[in-house]
Short mmCIF file of C-alpha atoms in Angstrom, two decimals:
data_model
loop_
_atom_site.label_atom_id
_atom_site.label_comp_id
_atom_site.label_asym_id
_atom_site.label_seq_id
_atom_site.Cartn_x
_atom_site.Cartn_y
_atom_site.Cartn_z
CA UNK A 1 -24.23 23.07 3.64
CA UNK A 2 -21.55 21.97 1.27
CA UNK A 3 -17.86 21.94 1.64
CA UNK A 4 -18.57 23.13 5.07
CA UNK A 5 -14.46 22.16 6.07
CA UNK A 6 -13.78 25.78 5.08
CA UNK A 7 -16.03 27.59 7.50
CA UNK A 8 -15.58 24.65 10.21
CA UNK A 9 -15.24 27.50 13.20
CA UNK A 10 -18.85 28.54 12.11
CA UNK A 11 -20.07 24.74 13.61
CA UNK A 12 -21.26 26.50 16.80
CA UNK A 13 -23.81 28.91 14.22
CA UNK A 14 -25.33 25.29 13.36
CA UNK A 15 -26.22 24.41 16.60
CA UNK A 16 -27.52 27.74 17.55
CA UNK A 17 -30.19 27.09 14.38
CA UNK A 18 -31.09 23.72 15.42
CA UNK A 19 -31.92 24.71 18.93
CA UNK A 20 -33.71 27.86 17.71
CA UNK A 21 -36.00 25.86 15.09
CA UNK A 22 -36.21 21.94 16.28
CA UNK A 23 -37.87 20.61 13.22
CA UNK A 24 -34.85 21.59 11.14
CA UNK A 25 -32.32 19.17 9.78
CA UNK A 26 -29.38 19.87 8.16
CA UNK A 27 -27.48 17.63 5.73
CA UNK A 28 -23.96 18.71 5.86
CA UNK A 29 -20.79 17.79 3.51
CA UNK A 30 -17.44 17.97 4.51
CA UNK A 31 -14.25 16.46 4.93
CA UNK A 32 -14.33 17.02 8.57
CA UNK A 33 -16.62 16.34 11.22
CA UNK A 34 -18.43 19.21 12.94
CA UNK A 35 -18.17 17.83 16.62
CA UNK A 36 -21.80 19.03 17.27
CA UNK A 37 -24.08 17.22 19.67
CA UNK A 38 -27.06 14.88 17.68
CA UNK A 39 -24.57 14.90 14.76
CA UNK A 40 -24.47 11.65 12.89
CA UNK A 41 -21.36 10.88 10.14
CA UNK A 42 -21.67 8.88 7.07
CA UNK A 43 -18.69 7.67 5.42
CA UNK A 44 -18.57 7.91 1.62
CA UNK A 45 -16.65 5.12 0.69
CA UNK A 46 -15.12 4.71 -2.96
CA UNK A 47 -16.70 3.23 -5.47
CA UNK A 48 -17.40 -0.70 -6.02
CA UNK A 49 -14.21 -1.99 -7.93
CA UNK A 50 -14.26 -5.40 -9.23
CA UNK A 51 -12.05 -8.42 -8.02
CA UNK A 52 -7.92 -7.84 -8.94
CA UNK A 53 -6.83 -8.39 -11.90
CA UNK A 54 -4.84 -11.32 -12.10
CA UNK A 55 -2.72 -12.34 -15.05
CA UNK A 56 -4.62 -10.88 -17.61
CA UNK A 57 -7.76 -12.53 -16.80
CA UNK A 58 -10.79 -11.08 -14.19
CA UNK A 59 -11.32 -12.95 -10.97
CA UNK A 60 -15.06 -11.84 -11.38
CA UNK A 61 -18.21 -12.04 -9.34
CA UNK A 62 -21.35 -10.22 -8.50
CA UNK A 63 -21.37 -7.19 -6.70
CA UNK A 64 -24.90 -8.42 -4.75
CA UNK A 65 -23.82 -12.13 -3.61
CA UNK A 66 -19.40 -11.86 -3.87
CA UNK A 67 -20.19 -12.65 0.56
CA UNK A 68 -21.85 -15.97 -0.23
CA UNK A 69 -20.62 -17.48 -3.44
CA UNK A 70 -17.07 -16.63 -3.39
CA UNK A 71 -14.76 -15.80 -6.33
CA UNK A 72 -14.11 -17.32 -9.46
CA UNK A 73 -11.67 -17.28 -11.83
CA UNK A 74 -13.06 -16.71 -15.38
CA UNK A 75 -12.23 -14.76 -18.61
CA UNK A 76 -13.22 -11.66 -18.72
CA UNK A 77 -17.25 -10.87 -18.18
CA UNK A 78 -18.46 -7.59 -19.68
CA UNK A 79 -22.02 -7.81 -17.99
CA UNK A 80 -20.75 -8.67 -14.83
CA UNK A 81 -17.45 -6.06 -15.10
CA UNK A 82 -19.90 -3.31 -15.71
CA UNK A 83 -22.23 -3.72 -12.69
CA UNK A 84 -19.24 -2.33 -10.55
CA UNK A 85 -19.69 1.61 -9.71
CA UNK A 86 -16.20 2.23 -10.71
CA UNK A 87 -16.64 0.65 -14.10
CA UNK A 88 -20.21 2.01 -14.94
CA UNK A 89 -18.43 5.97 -13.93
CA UNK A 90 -15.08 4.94 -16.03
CA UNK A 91 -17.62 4.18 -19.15
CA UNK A 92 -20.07 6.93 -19.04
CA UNK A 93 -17.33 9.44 -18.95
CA UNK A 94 -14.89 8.09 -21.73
CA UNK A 95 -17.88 8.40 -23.58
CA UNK A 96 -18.80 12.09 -23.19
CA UNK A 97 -15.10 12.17 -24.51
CA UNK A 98 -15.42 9.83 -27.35
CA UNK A 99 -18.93 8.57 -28.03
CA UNK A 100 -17.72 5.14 -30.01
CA UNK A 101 -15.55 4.02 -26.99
CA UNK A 102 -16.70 0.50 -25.81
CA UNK A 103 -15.44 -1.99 -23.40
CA UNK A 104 -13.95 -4.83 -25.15
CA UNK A 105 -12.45 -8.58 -23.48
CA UNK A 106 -8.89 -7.32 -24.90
CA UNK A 107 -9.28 -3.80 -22.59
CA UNK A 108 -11.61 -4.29 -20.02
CA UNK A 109 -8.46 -6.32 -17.62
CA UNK A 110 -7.07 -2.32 -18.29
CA UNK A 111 -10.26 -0.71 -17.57
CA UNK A 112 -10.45 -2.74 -14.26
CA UNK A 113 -7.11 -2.08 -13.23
CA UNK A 114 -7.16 1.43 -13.71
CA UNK A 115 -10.12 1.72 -11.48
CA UNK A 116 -8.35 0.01 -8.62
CA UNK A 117 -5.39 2.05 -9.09
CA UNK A 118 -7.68 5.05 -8.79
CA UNK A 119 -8.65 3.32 -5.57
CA UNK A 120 -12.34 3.89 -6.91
CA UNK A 121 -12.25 7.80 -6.18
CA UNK A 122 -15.12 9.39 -8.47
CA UNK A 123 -12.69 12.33 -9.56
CA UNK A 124 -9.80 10.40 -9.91
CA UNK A 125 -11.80 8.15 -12.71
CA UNK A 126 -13.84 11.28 -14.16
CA UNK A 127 -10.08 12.54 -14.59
CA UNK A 128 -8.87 9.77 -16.04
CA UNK A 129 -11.55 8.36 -18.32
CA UNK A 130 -11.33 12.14 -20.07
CA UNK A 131 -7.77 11.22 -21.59
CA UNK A 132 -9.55 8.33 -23.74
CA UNK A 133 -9.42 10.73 -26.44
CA UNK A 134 -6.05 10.54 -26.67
CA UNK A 135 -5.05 7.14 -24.55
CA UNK A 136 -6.44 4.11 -25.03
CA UNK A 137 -6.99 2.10 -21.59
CA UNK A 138 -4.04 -0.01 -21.74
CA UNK A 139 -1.71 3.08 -22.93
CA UNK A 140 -3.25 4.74 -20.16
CA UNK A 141 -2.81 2.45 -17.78
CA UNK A 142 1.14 2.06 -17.98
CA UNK A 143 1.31 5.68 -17.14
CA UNK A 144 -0.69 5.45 -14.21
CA UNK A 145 2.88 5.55 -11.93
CA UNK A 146 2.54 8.78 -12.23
CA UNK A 147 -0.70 9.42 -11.27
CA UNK A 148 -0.64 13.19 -10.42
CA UNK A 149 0.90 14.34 -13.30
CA UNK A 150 -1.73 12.55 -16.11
CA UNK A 151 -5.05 13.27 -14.23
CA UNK A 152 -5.53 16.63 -15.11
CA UNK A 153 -8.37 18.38 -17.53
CA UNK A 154 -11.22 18.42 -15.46
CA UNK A 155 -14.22 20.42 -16.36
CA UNK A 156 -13.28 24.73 -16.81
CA UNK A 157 -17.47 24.41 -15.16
CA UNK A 158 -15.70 23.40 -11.88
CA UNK A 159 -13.94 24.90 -9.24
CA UNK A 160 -9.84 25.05 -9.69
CA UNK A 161 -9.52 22.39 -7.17
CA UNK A 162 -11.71 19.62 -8.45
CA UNK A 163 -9.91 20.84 -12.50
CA UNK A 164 -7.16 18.07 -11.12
CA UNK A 165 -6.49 15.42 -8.70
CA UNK A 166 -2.97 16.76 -7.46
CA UNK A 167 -5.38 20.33 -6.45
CA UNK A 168 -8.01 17.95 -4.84
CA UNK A 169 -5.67 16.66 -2.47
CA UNK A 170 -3.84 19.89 -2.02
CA UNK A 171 -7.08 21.92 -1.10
CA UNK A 172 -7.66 18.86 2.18
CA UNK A 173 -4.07 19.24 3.06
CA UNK A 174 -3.75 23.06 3.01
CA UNK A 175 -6.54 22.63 5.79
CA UNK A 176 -4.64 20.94 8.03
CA UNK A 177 -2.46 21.87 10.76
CA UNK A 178 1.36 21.85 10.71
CA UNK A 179 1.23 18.97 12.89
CA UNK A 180 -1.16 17.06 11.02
CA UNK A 181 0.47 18.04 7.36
CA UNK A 182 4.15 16.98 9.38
CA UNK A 183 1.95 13.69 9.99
CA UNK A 184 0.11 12.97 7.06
CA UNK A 185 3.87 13.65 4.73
CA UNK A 186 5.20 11.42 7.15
CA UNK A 187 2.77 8.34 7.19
CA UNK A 188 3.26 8.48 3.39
CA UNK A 189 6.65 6.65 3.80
CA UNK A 190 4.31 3.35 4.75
CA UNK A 191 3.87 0.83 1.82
CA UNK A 192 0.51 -1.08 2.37
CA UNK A 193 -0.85 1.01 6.00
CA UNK A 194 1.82 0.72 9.78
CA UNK A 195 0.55 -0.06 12.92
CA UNK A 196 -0.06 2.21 15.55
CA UNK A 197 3.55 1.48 17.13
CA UNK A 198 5.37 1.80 13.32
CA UNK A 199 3.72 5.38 13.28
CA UNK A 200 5.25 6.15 16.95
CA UNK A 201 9.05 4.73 15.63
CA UNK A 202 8.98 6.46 12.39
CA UNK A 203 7.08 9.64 12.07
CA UNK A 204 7.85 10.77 15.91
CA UNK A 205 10.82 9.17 16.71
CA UNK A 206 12.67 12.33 18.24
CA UNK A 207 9.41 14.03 19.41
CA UNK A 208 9.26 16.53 16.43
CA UNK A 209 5.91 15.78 15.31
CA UNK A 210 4.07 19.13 16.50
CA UNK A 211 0.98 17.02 17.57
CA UNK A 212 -0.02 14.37 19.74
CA UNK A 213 0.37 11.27 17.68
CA UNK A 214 -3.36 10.18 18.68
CA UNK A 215 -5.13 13.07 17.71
CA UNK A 216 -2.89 13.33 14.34
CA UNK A 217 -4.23 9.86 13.30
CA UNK A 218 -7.89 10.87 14.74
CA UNK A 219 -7.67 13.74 12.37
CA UNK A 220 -6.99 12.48 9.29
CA UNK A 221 -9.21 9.81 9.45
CA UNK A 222 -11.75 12.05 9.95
CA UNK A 223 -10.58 14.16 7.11
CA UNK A 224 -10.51 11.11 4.83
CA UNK A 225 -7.13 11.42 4.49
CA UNK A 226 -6.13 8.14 6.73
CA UNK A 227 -8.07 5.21 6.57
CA UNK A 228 -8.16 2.74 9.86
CA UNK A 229 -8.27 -0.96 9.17
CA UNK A 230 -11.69 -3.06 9.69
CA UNK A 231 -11.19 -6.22 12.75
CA UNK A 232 -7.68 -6.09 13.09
CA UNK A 233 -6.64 -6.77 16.22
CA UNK A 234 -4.55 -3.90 16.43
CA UNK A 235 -5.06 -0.54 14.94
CA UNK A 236 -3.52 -0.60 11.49
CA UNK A 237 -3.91 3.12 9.11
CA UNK A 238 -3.33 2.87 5.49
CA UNK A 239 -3.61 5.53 2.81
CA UNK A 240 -5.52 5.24 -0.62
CA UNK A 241 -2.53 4.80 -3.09
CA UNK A 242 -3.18 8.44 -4.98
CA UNK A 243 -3.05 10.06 -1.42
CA UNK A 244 -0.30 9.04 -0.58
CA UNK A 245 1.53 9.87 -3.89
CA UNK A 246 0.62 13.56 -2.68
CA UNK A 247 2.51 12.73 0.66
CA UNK A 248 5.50 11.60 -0.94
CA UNK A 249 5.92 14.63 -3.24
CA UNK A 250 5.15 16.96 -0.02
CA UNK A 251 8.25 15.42 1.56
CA UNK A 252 11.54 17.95 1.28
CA UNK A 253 14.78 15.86 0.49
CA UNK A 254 16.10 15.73 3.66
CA UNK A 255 13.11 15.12 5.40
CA UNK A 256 12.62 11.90 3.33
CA UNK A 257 15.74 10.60 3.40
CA UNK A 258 15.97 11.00 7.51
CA UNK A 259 12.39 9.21 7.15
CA UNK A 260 13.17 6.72 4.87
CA UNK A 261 16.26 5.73 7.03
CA UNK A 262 14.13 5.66 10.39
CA UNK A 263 11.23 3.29 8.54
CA UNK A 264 14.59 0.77 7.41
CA UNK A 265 16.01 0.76 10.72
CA UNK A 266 12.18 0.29 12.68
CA UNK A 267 11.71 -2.94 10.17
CA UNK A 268 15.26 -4.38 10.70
CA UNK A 269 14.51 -4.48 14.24
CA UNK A 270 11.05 -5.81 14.04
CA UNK A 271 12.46 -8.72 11.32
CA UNK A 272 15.73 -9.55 14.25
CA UNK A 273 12.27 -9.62 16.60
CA UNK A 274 10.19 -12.27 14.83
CA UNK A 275 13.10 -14.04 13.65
CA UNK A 276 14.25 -14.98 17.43
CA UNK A 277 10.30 -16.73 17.26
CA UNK A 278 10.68 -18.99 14.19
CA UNK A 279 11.16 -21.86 16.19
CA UNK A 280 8.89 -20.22 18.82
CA UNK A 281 5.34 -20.87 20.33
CA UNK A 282 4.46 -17.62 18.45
CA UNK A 283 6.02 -18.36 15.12
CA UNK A 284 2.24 -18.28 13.27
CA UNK A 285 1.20 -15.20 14.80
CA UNK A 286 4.72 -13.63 13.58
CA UNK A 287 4.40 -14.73 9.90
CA UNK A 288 1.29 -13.37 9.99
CA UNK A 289 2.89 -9.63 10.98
CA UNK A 290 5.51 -10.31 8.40
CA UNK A 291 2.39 -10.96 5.65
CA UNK A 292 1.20 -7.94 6.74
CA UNK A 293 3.92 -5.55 6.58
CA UNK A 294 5.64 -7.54 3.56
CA UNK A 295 5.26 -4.48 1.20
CA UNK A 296 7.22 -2.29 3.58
CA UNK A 297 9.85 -4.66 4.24
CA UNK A 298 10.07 -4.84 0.24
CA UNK A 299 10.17 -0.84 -0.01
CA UNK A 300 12.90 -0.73 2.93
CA UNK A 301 15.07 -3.20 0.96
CA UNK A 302 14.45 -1.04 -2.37
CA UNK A 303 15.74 1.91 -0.62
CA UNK A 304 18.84 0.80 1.21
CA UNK A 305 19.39 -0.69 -2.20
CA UNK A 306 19.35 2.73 -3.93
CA UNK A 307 21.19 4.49 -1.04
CA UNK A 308 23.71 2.20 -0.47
CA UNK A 309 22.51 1.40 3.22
CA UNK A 310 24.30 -2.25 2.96
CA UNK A 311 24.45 -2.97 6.86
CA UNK A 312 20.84 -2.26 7.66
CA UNK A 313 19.74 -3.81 4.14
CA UNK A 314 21.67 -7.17 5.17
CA UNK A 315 20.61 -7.34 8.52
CA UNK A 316 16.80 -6.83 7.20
CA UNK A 317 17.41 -9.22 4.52
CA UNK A 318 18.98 -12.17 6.59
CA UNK A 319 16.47 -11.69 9.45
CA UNK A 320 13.99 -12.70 7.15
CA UNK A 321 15.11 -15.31 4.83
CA UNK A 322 13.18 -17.71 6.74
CA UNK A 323 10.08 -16.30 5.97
CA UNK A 324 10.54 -15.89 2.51
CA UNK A 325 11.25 -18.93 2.16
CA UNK A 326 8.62 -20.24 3.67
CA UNK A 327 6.05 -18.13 1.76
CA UNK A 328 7.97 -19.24 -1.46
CA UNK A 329 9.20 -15.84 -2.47
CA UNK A 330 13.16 -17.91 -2.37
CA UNK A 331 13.64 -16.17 -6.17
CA UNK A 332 12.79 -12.66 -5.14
CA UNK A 333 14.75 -13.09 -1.56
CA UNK A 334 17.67 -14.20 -3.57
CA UNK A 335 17.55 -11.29 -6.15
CA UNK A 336 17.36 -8.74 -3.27
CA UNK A 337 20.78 -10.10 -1.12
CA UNK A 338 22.61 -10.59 -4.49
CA UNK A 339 22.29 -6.42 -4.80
CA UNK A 340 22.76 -6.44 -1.00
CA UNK A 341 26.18 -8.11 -1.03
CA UNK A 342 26.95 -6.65 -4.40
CA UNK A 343 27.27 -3.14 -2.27
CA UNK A 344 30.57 -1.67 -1.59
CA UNK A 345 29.36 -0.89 1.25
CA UNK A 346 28.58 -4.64 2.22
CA UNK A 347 32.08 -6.13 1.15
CA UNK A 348 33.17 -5.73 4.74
CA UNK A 349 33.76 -9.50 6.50
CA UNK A 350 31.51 -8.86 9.04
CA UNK A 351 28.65 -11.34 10.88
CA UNK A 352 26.04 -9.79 9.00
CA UNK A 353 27.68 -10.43 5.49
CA UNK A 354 28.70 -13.76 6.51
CA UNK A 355 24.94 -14.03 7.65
CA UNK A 356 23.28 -12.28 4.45
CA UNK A 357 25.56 -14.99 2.16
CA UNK A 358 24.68 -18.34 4.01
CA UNK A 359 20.77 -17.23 3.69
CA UNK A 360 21.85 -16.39 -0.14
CA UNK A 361 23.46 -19.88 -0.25
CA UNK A 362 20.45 -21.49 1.35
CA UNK A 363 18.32 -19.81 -0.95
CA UNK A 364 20.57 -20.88 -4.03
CA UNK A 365 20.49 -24.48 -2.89
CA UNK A 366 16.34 -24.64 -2.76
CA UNK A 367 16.43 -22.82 -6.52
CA UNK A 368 18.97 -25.62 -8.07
CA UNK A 369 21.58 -23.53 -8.17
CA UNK A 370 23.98 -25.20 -7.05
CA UNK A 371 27.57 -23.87 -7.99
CA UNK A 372 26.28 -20.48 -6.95
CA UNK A 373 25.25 -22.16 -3.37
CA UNK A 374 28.91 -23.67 -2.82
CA UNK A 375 30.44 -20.21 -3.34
CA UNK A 376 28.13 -18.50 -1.25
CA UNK A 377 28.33 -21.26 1.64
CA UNK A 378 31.86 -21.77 1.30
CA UNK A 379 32.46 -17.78 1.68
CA UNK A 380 29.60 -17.28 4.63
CA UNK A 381 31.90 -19.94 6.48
CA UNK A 382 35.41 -18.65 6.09
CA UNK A 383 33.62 -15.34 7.03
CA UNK A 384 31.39 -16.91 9.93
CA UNK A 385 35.10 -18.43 11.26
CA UNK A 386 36.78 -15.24 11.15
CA UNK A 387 34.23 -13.16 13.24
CA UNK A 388 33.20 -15.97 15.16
CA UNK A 389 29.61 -16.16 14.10
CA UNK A 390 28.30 -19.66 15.20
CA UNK A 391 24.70 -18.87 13.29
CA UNK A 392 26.10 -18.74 10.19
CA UNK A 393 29.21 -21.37 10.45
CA UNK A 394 25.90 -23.36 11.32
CA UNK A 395 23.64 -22.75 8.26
#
């Protein structure tokens, strides 16, 4: 029975067969469990992607022992590259397109990358590797931001939703509930997965969700539309990268910018949380969180850039100076509370300005910039004086 999400109120039909005739079996696809009793799932996971690509060379290693031997760092291997699922798929289709197409060492870094881009989804790759006629991989793969919009073509043979990626997606999440499409637009705001108390703050913070959070998440990891984290400690969901593309474009205007506002403010409080721990018994376990969530804190910053949201972005930033610094990332931390205090918004002489500049001074200092970190520190304090901040007349 293929497919079988679209007839899922027919599940109870199955079990009246398999009590009726106990010798059958039935092998079932679909993107949804059928909740019987005896039922067993099987994931289909993506395809085997090689190692990252890391400055244009392959960390590579074989798919059978990568447990026990451990990367390596080498130029690019073709025989190695091409033992990966993802790879073999990529190949074999580019060249039903275009029967001369090889992988070379001067594409495969592109071929690799756009397989993990593709987060290793069969379609997605089928899709792609179809426009070598007119793309070759590297071309290709600098117009992979858009995802969506360039994997299109698929086979007239197939049905209209597997002709494109952008229908693929669309035929899941016309299946769901409104309070599991309300969900699944809203988890999309998440850069690199949320925790199970981000998804509470953000995505139901006035009680507007239309489903019980639990349920919501249940759901669309069952649909393969959420994916739940392996060991953590706590429950962490994440979306495949070309998912949640879809989610963002199913987000009205409004809805995303009341979204994007709620995900700042839920990461400016968690940074002015772990920041009161730096000198703390807990400080490890707290850098640890910020690792994790370091791509959200990045996309927060990004937007209250673009939107002007100067308070929140300089209370975010200056709460977590510390860490950047200590993970090295002083050039990048820099760059982001020069645009901060650049702001109109943030010209204000209040305790987070005066805060946001002694980090930026700090931050100057440890990059050898040193006239830059006298103007900053020397401003911070006349600021820090005025609004009597002791933290930063301090730093």
């Amino acid at each position: 029975l293929d497919n079988f999400e679209q007839v899922l109120a027919a599940a109870p039909r199955v079990a009246e067969l398999l009590a009726a005739a106990p010798r059958l079996k039935v092998l079932v696809t679909s993107r949804a469990a059928l909740r019987l009793q005896g039922e067993h799932e099987f994931q289909v996971p993506p395809l085997a992607l090689p190692p990252k690509v890391e400055s244009g060379k392959l960390r590579v290693e074989s798919p059978t022992t990568a447990d026990s031997s451990g990367p390596s760092t080498l130029n690019p291997q073709l025989s190695t590259l091409t033992q990966y699922a993802a790879v073999q798929l990529f190949i074999q289709r580019a060249r039903a397109v275009r029967g001369d197409f090889v992988v070379t060492n001067e594409n495969a870094p592109a071929v690799a990358e756009i397989c993990h881009r593709l987060d290793g989804l069969p379609l997605a790759i089928e899709l792609a590797a179809a426009r070598i006629r007119l793309l070759p991989p590297q071309a290709m793969l600098a117009r992979l931001e858009s995802r969506l919009k360039l994997l299109t073509g698929g086979g007239r043979d197939l049905p209209a939703r597997q002709q494109t990626l952008r229908g693929t997606i669309a035929w899941s999440y016309d299946l769901l509930e409104e309070g599991e499409k309300r969900l699944f637009r809203r988890l999309a705001v998440f850069v690199g997965g949320c925790t199970l108390e981000a998804a509470g703050a953000v995505c139901d913070a006035d009680g507007d969700l239309g489903a019980d959070l639990l349920d919501g998440l249940e759901s669309l990891i069952g649909k393969s539309l959420l994916r739940q984290e392996e060991g953590a400690d706590e429950p962490r969901f994440w979306m495949l990268e070309t998912i949640r593309e879809y989610g963002r474009e199913c987000l009205a205007a409004e809805e995303e910018a009341d979204l994007a506002r709620r995900h700042l403010r839920y990461y400016v409080a968690l940074a002015e949380e772990a920041e009161a721990e730096w000198a703390g018994a807990r400080q490890l376990a707290w850098f640890r969180r910020l690792d994790r969530e370091l791509d959200n804190a990045r996309a927060a910053l990004a937007w209250a850039v673009e939107k002007g949201a100067a308070l929140d972005g300089l209370r975010l930033a200056g709460a977590l100076w510390w860490f950047w610094r200590t993970r090295s990332y002083d050039a990048e931390a820099l760059g982001r509370l020069t645009e901060l205090l650049a702001l109109p918004e943030a010209r204000a002489r209040t305790a987070a300005r005066a805060k946001a500049m002694a980090a930026a001074g700090l931050l100057a200092f440890f990059l050898d910039d040193f006239a830059a970190a006298r103007s900053l520190s020397e401003e911070s304090l006349a600021i820090g004086r005025e609004v009597d901040e002791p933290l930063s007349i301090a730093m």
